[in-house]
PDB file of C-alpha atoms in Angstrom:
ATOM      1  CA  GLN A   1      78.181  75.619  79.559  1.00 86.00           C
ATOM      2  CA  VAL A   2      76.990  77.274  83.098  1.00 93.00           C
ATOM      3  CA  GLN A   3      73.689  79.000  83.484  1.00 95.00           C
ATOM      4  CA  LEU A   4      73.645  81.586  87.144  1.00 96.00           C
ATOM      5  CA  VAL A   5      70.974  82.904  88.737  1.00 96.00           C
ATOM      6  CA  GLU A   6      71.783  85.361  91.518  1.00 95.00           C
ATOM      7  CA  SER A   7      69.086  85.667  94.158  1.00 97.00           C
ATOM      8  CA  GLY A   8      69.200  87.191  98.228  1.00 98.00           C
ATOM      9  CA  GLY A   9      69.045  90.979  97.232  1.00 98.00           C
ATOM     10  CA  GLY A  10      66.972  93.459  98.980  1.00 98.00           C
ATOM     11  CA  SER A  11      66.350  96.989 100.681  1.00 98.00           C
ATOM     12  CA  VAL A  12      68.292  97.106 104.366  1.00 98.00           C
ATOM     13  CA  GLN A  13      69.134  99.921 106.718  1.00 98.00           C
ATOM     14  CA  GLN A  14      72.901 100.415 107.310  1.00 98.00           C
ATOM     15  CA  GLY A  15      74.498  98.054 109.362  1.00 98.00           C
ATOM     16  CA  GLU A  16      72.322  95.217 108.417  1.00 98.00           C
ATOM     17  CA  SER A  17      73.258  92.249 106.210  1.00 98.00           C
ATOM     18  CA  LEU A  18      72.457  89.996 103.331  1.00 98.00           C
ATOM     19  CA  THR A  19      73.363  87.286 101.759  1.00 98.00           C
ATOM     20  CA  LEU A  20      73.161  86.578  98.009  1.00 98.00           C
ATOM     21  CA  SER A  21      73.133  83.263  96.704  1.00 98.00           C
ATOM     22  CA  CYS A  22      74.355  82.248  93.337  1.00 98.00           C
ATOM     23  CA  ALA A  23      72.901  79.070  91.967  1.00 97.00           C
ATOM     24  CA  ALA A  24      73.799  76.758  88.771  1.00 96.00           C
ATOM     25  CA  SER A  25      70.701  75.438  87.448  1.00 87.00           C
ATOM     26  CA  ARG A  26      72.837  73.566  84.800  1.00 82.00           C
ATOM     27  CA  GLY A  27      76.272  72.716  83.664  1.00 80.00           C
ATOM     28  CA  PRO A  28      79.629  71.358  85.811  1.00 90.00           C
ATOM     29  CA  PHE A  29      79.353  74.336  88.660  1.00 94.00           C
ATOM     30  CA  SER A  30      82.139  72.943  90.526  1.00 94.00           C
ATOM     31  CA  MET A  31      85.010  73.496  87.530  1.00 94.00           C
ATOM     32  CA  TYR A  32      84.603  77.077  87.491  1.00 96.00           C
ATOM     33  CA  PRO A  33      86.075  80.121  89.815  1.00 97.00           C
ATOM     34  CA  ILE A  34      83.426  82.503  90.513  1.00 98.00           C
ATOM     35  CA  GLY A  35      83.501  85.969  90.809  1.00 98.00           C
ATOM     36  CA  TRP A  36      81.447  88.552  92.333  1.00 98.00           C
ATOM     37  CA  PHE A  37      80.728  92.064  90.774  1.00 98.00           C
ATOM     38  CA  ARG A  38      78.655  95.089  91.365  1.00 98.00           C
ATOM     39  CA  GLN A  39      77.744  98.155  89.906  1.00 98.00           C
ATOM     40  CA  ALA A  40      76.303 101.188  91.269  1.00 97.00           C
ATOM     41  CA  PRO A  41      74.394 103.762  89.210  1.00 93.00           C
ATOM     42  CA  GLY A  42      76.902 105.784  87.096  1.00 95.00           C
ATOM     43  CA  LYS A  43      79.571 103.757  87.951  1.00 97.00           C
ATOM     44  CA  GLU A  44      81.751 100.987  86.172  1.00 97.00           C
ATOM     45  CA  ARG A  45      81.064  97.692  87.331  1.00 97.00           C
ATOM     46  CA  GLU A  46      83.355  96.555  89.917  1.00 97.00           C
ATOM     47  CA  PHE A  47      85.151  93.060  91.300  1.00 98.00           C
ATOM     48  CA  VAL A  48      83.734  92.840  94.787  1.00 98.00           C
ATOM     49  CA  ALA A  49      85.466  88.853  95.330  1.00 98.00           C
ATOM     50  CA  GLY A  50      86.320  85.599  94.282  1.00 98.00           C
ATOM     51  CA  ILE A  51      86.546  82.136  94.861  1.00 98.00           C
ATOM     52  CA  ASN A  52      88.284  79.344  92.758  1.00 97.00           C
ATOM     53  CA  ALA A  53      86.333  76.082  91.683  1.00 97.00           C
ATOM     54  CA  HIS A  54      87.590  74.132  95.465  1.00 96.00           C
ATOM     55  CA  GLY A  55      86.301  76.779  97.613  1.00 96.00           C
ATOM     56  CA  ASP A  56      89.995  76.897  99.268  1.00 96.00           C
ATOM     57  CA  ASN A  57      91.262  80.221  97.585  1.00 97.00           C
ATOM     58  CA  ARG A  58      89.804  83.979  97.995  1.00 98.00           C
ATOM     59  CA  VAL A  59      90.189  87.156  96.821  1.00 97.00           C
ATOM     60  CA  ILE A  60      88.313  89.827  98.264  1.00 98.00           C
ATOM     61  CA  ILE A  61      88.295  93.569  98.094  1.00 97.00           C
ATOM     62  CA  ASP A  62      89.902  95.714 100.463  1.00 97.00           C
ATOM     63  CA  SER A  63      86.494  98.141 100.290  1.00 96.00           C
ATOM     64  CA  VAL A  64      84.680  95.258 101.877  1.00 97.00           C
ATOM     65  CA  LYS A  65      87.266  92.934 103.447  1.00 97.00           C
ATOM     66  CA  GLY A  66      86.148  92.338 106.920  1.00 97.00           C
ATOM     67  CA  ARG A  67      82.365  93.271 106.155  1.00 98.00           C
ATOM     68  CA  PHE A  68      81.700  90.530 103.148  1.00 98.00           C
ATOM     69  CA  THR A  69      82.239  86.901 102.859  1.00 98.00           C
ATOM     70  CA  VAL A  70      82.358  85.232  99.844  1.00 98.00           C
ATOM     71  CA  SER A  71      81.967  80.694 100.010  1.00 98.00           C
ATOM     72  CA  ARG A  72      80.602  78.518  97.495  1.00 98.00           C
ATOM     73  CA  ASP A  73      78.961  74.469  98.359  1.00 98.00           C
ATOM     74  CA  ASN A  74      79.898  72.589  95.417  1.00 97.00           C
ATOM     75  CA  ALA A  75      77.140  69.737  96.544  1.00 96.00           C
ATOM     76  CA  LYS A  76      74.777  72.320  96.214  1.00 96.00           C
ATOM     77  CA  ASN A  77      76.088  73.904  92.916  1.00 97.00           C
ATOM     78  CA  THR A  78      76.017  77.753  94.743  1.00 98.00           C
ATOM     79  CA  ALA A  79      78.113  80.182  95.965  1.00 98.00           C
ATOM     80  CA  TYR A  80      77.684  82.964  98.213  1.00 98.00           C
ATOM     81  CA  LEU A  81      78.186  86.405  99.145  1.00 98.00           C
ATOM     82  CA  GLN A  82      77.612  87.085 102.692  1.00 98.00           C
ATOM     83  CA  MET A  83      77.158  91.200 103.352  1.00 98.00           C
ATOM     84  CA  ASN A  84      77.469  92.045 107.069  1.00 98.00           C
ATOM     85  CA  ASN A  85      77.674  96.033 108.327  1.00 98.00           C
ATOM     86  CA  LEU A  86      75.827  97.313 104.896  1.00 98.00           C
ATOM     87  CA  ALA A  87      76.905 100.648 103.930  1.00 98.00           C
ATOM     88  CA  PRO A  88      75.064 102.862 101.805  1.00 97.00           C
ATOM     89  CA  GLU A  89      77.991 102.842  99.250  1.00 97.00           C
ATOM     90  CA  ASP A  90      77.391  98.960  98.898  1.00 98.00           C
ATOM     91  CA  THR A  91      74.154 100.051  96.985  1.00 98.00           C
ATOM     92  CA  ALA A  92      74.540  98.542  93.918  1.00 98.00           C
ATOM     93  CA  VAL A  93      73.593  95.940  91.653  1.00 98.00           C
ATOM     94  CA  TYR A  94      75.215  92.295  92.596  1.00 98.00           C
ATOM     95  CA  TYR A  95      76.471  89.893  90.058  1.00 98.00           C
ATOM     96  CA  CYS A  96      77.746  86.743  90.016  1.00 98.00           C
ATOM     97  CA  ALA A  97      79.680  84.919  86.614  1.00 98.00           C
ATOM     98  CA  ALA A  98      81.380  81.509  86.121  1.00 97.00           C
ATOM     99  CA  LYS A  99      85.238  82.455  85.359  1.00 96.00           C
ATOM    100  CA  SER A 100      87.087  80.894  82.396  1.00 90.00           C
ATOM    101  CA  GLY A 101      90.771  79.804  82.268  1.00 86.00           C
ATOM    102  CA  SER A 102      92.757  80.111  85.981  1.00 89.00           C
ATOM    103  CA  PHE A 103      91.507  81.346  88.982  1.00 90.00           C
ATOM    104  CA  TYR A 104      94.123  84.343  89.558  1.00 88.00           C
ATOM    105  CA  GLY A 105      94.653  84.959  85.993  1.00 86.00           C
ATOM    106  CA  ASN A 106      92.979  88.468  85.386  1.00 92.00           C
ATOM    107  CA  LEU A 107      90.201  87.911  88.067  1.00 93.00           C
ATOM    108  CA  ARG A 108      89.396  91.146  88.270  1.00 94.00           C
ATOM    109  CA  SER A 109      88.664  91.548  84.759  1.00 93.00           C
ATOM    110  CA  GLY A 110      85.178  90.883  83.663  1.00 94.00           C
ATOM    111  CA  SER A 111      86.039  89.862  80.196  1.00 93.00           C
ATOM    112  CA  GLU A 112      87.614  86.322  81.994  1.00 95.00           C
ATOM    113  CA  TYR A 113      83.816  85.522  82.574  1.00 97.00           C
ATOM    114  CA  PRO A 114      81.780  84.136  79.795  1.00 96.00           C
ATOM    115  CA  TYR A 115      79.162  83.422  82.071  1.00 96.00           C
ATOM    116  CA  TRP A 116      76.671  86.098  83.837  1.00 97.00           C
ATOM    117  CA  GLY A 117      73.831  85.490  85.896  1.00 97.00           C
ATOM    118  CA  GLN A 118      70.991  88.235  85.577  1.00 97.00           C
ATOM    119  CA  GLY A 119      71.894  90.447  88.673  1.00 97.00           C
ATOM    120  CA  THR A 120      69.936  91.544  91.945  1.00 98.00           C
ATOM    121  CA  GLN A 121      69.597  94.813  93.500  1.00 98.00           C
ATOM    122  CA  VAL A 122      70.856  95.656  96.880  1.00 98.00           C
ATOM    123  CA  THR A 123      70.010  98.736  97.980  1.00 98.00           C
ATOM    124  CA  VAL A 124      71.438 100.091 101.753  1.00 98.00           C
ATOM    125  CA  SER A 125      69.598 103.478 103.237  1.00 98.00           C
ATOM    126  CA  SER A 126      71.086 105.627 105.930  1.00 95.00           C
TER     127      SER A 126
END
């Protein structure tokens, strides 16, 4: 079991950057692929990015490709989502989650992630 805590959210202007952190307070963090999801008001939760346990494979959705980067530092039990050139449509609550099973198996399905952080709000103003 792993316990995750996100941080780094906030309110920014369009075009600015934020880096979200996902820290594991307990559990074998380095064993788990990590996914980042977001949920905007009135919308369904959306997969944004994922990184495998070793940190050498990544998947990121097209709408943020080139602007968002996912990474992890297993020595620090922390994963990151670097978000550049933010746009109002990026406004959402962002969650990190630890995935069970293999990295690519149903990667984008939230049901594959048994452990979730509490979420952090990102608000982008135009």
